Tab-separated table of C-alpha atoms and ligand atoms in Angstrom:
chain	number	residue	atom	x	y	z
A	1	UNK	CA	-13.354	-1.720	8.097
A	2	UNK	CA	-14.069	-2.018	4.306
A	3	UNK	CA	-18.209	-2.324	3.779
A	4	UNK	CA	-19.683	-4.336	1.116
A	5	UNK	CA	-22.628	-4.317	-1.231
A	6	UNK	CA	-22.581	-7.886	-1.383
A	7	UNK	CA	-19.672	-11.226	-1.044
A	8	UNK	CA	-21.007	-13.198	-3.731
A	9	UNK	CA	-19.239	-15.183	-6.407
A	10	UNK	CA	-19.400	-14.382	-10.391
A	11	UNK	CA	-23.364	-16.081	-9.998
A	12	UNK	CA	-24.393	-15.626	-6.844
A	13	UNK	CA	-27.369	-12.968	-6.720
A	14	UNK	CA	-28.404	-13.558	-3.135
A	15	UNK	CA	-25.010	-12.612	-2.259
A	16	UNK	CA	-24.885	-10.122	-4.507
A	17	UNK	CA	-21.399	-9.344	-6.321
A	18	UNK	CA	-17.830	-8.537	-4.687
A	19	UNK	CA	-17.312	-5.084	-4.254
A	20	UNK	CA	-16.695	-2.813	-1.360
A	21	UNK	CA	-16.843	0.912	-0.308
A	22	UNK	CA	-15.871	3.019	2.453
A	23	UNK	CA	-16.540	6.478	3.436
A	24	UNK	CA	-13.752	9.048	4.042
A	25	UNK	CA	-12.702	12.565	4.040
A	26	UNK	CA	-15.840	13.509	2.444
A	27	UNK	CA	-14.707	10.950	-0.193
A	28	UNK	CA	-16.945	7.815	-1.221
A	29	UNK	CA	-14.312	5.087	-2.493
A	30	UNK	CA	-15.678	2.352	-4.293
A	31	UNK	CA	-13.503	-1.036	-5.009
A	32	UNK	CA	-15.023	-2.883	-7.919
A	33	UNK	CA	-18.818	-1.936	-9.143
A	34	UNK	CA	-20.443	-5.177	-10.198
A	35	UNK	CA	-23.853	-6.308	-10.698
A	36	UNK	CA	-26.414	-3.931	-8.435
A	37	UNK	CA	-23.707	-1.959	-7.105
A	38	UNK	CA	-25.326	1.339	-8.742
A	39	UNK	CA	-28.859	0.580	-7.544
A	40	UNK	CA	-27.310	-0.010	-3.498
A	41	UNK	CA	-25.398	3.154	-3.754
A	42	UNK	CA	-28.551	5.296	-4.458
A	43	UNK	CA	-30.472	2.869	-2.376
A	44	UNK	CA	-27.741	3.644	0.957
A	45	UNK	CA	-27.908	7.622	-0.062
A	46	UNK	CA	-24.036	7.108	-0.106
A	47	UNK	CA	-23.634	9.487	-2.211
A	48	UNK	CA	-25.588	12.590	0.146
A	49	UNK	CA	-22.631	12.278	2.510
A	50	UNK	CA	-19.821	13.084	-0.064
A	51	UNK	CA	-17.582	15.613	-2.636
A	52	UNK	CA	-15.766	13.190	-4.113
A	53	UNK	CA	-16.018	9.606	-5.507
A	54	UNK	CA	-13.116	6.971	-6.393
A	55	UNK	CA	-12.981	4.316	-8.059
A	56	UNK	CA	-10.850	1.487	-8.276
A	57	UNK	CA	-11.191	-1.350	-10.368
A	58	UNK	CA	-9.571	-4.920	-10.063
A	59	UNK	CA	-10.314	-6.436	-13.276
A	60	UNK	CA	-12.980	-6.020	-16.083
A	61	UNK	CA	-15.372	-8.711	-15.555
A	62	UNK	CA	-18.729	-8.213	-15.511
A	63	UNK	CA	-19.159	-8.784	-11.780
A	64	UNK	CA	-16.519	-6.270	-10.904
A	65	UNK	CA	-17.416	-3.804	-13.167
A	66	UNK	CA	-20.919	-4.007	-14.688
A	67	UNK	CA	-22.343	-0.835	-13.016
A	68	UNK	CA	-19.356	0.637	-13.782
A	69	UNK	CA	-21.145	2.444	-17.245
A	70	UNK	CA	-24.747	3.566	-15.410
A	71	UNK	CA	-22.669	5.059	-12.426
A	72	UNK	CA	-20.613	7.382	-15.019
A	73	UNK	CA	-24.010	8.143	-16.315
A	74	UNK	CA	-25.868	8.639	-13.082
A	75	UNK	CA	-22.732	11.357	-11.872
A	76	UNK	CA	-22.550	13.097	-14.754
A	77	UNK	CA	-26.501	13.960	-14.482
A	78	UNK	CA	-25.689	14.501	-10.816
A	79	UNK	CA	-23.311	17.089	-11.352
A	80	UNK	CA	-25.225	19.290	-13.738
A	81	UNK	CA	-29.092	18.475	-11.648
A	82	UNK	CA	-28.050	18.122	-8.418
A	83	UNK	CA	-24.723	19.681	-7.054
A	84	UNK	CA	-20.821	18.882	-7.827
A	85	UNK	CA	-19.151	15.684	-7.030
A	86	UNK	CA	-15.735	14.773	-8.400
A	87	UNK	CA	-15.454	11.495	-9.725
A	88	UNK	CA	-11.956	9.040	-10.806
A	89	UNK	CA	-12.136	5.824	-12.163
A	90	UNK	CA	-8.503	3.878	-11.578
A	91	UNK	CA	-7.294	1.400	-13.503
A	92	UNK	CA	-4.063	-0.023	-14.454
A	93	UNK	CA	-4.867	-0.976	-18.148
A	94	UNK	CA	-7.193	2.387	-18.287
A	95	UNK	CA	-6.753	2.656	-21.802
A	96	UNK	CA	-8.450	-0.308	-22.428
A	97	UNK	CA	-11.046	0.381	-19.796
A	98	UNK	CA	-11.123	3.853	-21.650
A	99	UNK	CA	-11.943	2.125	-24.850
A	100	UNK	CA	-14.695	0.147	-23.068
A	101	UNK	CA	-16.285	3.289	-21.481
A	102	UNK	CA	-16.458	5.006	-24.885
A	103	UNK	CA	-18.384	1.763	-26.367
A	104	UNK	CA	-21.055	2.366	-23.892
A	105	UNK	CA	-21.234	5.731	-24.838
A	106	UNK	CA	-19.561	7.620	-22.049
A	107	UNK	CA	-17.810	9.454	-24.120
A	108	UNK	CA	-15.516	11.801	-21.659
A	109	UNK	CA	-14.116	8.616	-19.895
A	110	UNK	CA	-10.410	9.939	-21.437
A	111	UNK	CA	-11.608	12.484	-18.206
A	112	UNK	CA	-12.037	10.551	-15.874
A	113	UNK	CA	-10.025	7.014	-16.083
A	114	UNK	CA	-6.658	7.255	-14.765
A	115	UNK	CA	-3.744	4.672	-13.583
A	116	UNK	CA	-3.701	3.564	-9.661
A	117	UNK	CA	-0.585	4.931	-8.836
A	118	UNK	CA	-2.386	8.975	-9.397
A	119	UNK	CA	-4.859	7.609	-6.226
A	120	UNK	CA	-3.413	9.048	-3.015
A	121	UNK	CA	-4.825	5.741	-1.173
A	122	UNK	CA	-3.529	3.099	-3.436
A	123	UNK	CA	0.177	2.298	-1.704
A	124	UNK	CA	0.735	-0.589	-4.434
A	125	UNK	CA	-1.509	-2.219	-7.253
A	126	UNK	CA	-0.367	-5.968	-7.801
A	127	UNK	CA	-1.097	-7.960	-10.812
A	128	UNK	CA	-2.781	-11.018	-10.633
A	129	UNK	CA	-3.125	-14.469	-11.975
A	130	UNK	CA	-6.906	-14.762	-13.086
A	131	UNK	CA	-7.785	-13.430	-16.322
A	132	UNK	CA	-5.995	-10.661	-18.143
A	133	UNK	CA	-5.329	-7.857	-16.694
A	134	UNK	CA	-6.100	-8.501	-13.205
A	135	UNK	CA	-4.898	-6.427	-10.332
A	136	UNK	CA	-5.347	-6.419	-6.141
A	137	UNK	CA	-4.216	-3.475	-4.074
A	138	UNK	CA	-2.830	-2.475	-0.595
A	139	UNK	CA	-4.513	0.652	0.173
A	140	UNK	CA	-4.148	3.308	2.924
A	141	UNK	CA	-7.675	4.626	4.008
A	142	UNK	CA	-8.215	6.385	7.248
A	143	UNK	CA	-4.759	5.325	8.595
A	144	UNK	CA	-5.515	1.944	8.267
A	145	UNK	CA	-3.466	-0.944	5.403
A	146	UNK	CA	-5.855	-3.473	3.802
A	147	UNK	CA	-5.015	-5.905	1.086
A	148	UNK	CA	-7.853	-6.402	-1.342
A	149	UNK	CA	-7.283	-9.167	-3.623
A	150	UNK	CA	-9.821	-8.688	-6.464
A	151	UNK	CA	-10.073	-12.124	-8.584
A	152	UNK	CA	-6.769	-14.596	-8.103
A	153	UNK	CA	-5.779	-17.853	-8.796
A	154	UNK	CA	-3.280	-17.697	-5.489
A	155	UNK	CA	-2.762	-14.981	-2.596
A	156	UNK	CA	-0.592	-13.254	-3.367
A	157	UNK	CA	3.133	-13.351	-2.451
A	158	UNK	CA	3.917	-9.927	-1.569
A	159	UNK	CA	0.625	-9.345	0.532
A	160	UNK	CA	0.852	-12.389	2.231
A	161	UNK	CA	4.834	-11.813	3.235
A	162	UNK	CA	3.343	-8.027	4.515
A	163	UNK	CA	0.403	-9.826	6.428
A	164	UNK	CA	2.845	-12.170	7.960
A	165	UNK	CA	5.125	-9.075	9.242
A	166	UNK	CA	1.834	-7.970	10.932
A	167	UNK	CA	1.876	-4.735	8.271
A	168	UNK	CA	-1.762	-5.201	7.038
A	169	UNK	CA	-5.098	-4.266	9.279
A	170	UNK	CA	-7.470	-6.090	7.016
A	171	UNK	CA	-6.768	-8.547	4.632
A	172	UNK	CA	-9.538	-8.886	1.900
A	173	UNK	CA	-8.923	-12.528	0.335
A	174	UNK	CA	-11.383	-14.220	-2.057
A	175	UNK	CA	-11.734	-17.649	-2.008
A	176	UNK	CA	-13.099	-20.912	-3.214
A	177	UNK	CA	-13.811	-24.611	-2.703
A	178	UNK	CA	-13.551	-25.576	-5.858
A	179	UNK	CA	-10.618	-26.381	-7.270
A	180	UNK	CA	-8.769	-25.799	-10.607
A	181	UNK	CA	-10.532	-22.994	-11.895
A	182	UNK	CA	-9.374	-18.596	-11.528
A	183	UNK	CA	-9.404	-18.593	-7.770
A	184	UNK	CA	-8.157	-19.326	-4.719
A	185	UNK	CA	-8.958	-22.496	-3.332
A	186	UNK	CA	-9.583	-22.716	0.831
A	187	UNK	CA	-7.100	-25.144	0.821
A	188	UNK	CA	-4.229	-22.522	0.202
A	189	UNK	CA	-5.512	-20.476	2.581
A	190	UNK	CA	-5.437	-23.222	5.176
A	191	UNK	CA	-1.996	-24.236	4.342
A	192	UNK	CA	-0.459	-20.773	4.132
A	193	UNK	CA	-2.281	-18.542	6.645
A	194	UNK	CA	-1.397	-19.678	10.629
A	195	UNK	CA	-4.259	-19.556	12.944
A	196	UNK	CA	-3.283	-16.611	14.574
A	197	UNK	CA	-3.255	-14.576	11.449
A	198	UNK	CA	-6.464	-15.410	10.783
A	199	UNK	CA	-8.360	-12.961	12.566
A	200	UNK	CA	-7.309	-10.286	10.013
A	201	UNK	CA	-8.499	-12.481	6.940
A	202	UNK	CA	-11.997	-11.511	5.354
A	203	UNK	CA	-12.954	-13.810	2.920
A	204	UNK	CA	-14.897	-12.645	-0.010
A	205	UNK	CA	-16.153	-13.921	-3.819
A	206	UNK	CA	-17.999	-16.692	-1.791
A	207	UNK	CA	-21.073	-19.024	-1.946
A	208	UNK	CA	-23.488	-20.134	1.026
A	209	UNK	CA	-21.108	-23.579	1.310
A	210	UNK	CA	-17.939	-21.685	0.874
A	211	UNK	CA	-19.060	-19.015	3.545
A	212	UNK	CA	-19.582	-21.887	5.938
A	213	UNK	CA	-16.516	-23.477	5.642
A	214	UNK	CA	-14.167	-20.156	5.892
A	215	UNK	CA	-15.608	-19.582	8.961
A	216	UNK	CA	-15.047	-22.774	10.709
A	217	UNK	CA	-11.579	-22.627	9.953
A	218	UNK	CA	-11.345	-18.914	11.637
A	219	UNK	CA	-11.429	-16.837	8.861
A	220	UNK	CA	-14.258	-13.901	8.791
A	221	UNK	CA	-17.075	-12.544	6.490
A	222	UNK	CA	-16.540	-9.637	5.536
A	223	UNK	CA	-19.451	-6.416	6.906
A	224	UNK	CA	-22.182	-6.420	4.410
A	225	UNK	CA	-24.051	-2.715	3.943
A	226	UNK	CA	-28.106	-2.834	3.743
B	1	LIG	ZN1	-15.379	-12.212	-9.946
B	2	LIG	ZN1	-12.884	-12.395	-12.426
C-alpha cells in the first residue's frame, strides 16, 4: 500500500529515514519528511503526477521532519516557475511547528500548517508516548485503513484493539530490539500481535539486525520507492 523513501532508524543512512507517500486523486500525500526525503521526491518526479500535496507530520524530530523546510521552499518556487500545486502541512501542535517554519524563514507557514482533523484522510490522530508531542494516525486513502505509528514507546492501544477487530488493511508499526529507550521493542510485538495478524504488520524505523529479525517472526518490510 503505503511506499517509502526509506525504513531506517534515527541513524541509519543506508536505510534512509521513516517516511512514506502515496499517490491519490491527483494528490501526493507525504507522512513524515526526514532526512533525503526532498531530494527522492524530485529524484521519483512525484511531484509531475500531481495538484495537490499533503503533509502529515508525526513528531518534530529531525528524521521525521528535516526536509520538511527545503520542501516549503522548493513548492513555493514551483508554484510561481513551474505551474500550481496546493500544498498542507498537518500537525497537531501546528503552532509550534508554525513557529519552527518561521525560524527557517518560511515565513507564510501561518498558510499552510493546519491541525489533522482539517485532512479529509486522517480518520483519527493518536498521541504518543516518545518525545513531546508525538502523534500516529489511522488514515483512509483510496478506500483502504492503515495505522501509521510514527515514533512510540508501545503500539498503541486503540490501533491495536481496531487491528484485532480486523478494521485496519495495513498496519505501519515501528519497532526495535533494543530495549528501554522511545520505541517499541520486538518483544511487544511478539507478545501482543497473534500470528495470524501478522500478515497486516509492516514494520518500520528499523536497522539491518532489526529487519532480520521482524521478518522471521512473520512480520513484513514495508515497499521501499527507488
Ligand atoms: Zn525517528
Ligand atoms: Zn522520534
Amino acid at each position: 500500500m503505503l511506499k517509502f523513501f526509506g525504513d531506517g532508524g534515527a541513524f541509519d543512512i543506508n536505510r534512509g529515514s521513516t517516511s512514506a507517500f502515496y499517490i491519490v486523486d491527483k494528490t501526493l500525500i507525504l507522512i513524515d519528511t526526514g532526512y533525503g526525503v526532498y531530494e527522492k521526491i524530485l529524484n521519483l518526479h512525484l511531484l509531475d503526477k500531481v495538484e495537490k500535496v499533503e503533509i502529515l507530520i508525526t513528531h518534530t524530530h529531525g528524521d521525521h521532519i528535516s526536509s520538511l523546510a527545503s520542501i516549503c521552499d522548493y513548492l513555493k518556487f514551483y508554484n510561481i516557475m513551474v505551474r500550481r500545486v496546493d500544498y498542507k502541512i498537518y500537525y497537531e501542535n501546528s503552532e509550534n511547528l508554525i513557529k519552527l517554519l518561521k525560524l527557517m524563514l518560511i515565513d507564510w507557514a501561518d498558510k499552510i500548517v493546519f491541525k489533522p482533523s482539517q485532512c479529509k484522510y486522517v480518520l483519527q490522530c493518536l498521541p504518543q508516548e516518545h518525545f513531546e508531542n508525538a502523534y500516529g494516525y489511522i488514515l483512509n486513502i483510496a478506500g483502504k485503513t492503515i495505522f501509521y505509528s510514527g515514533d512510540a514507546k508501545h503500539i498503541n492501544e486503540t490501533a491495536l484493539s481496531l487491528l484485532k477487530q480486523k478494521k485496519i488493511d495495513y498496519f505501519y508499526q515501528e519497532v526495535t530490539l533494543i530495549e528501554n529507550v522511545q520505541h517499541t521493542n520486538i518483544k511487544e510485538l511478539i507478545d501482543n500481535i497473534p500470528s495470524d495478524l501478522r500478515s497486516e504488520v509492516y514494520c518500520m524505523h528499523l536497522n539491518d539486525k532489526t529487519a532480520s529479525e521482524v521478518v522471521k517472526f512473520g512480520f513484513n518490510l514495508v515497499d521501499i520507492a527507488f
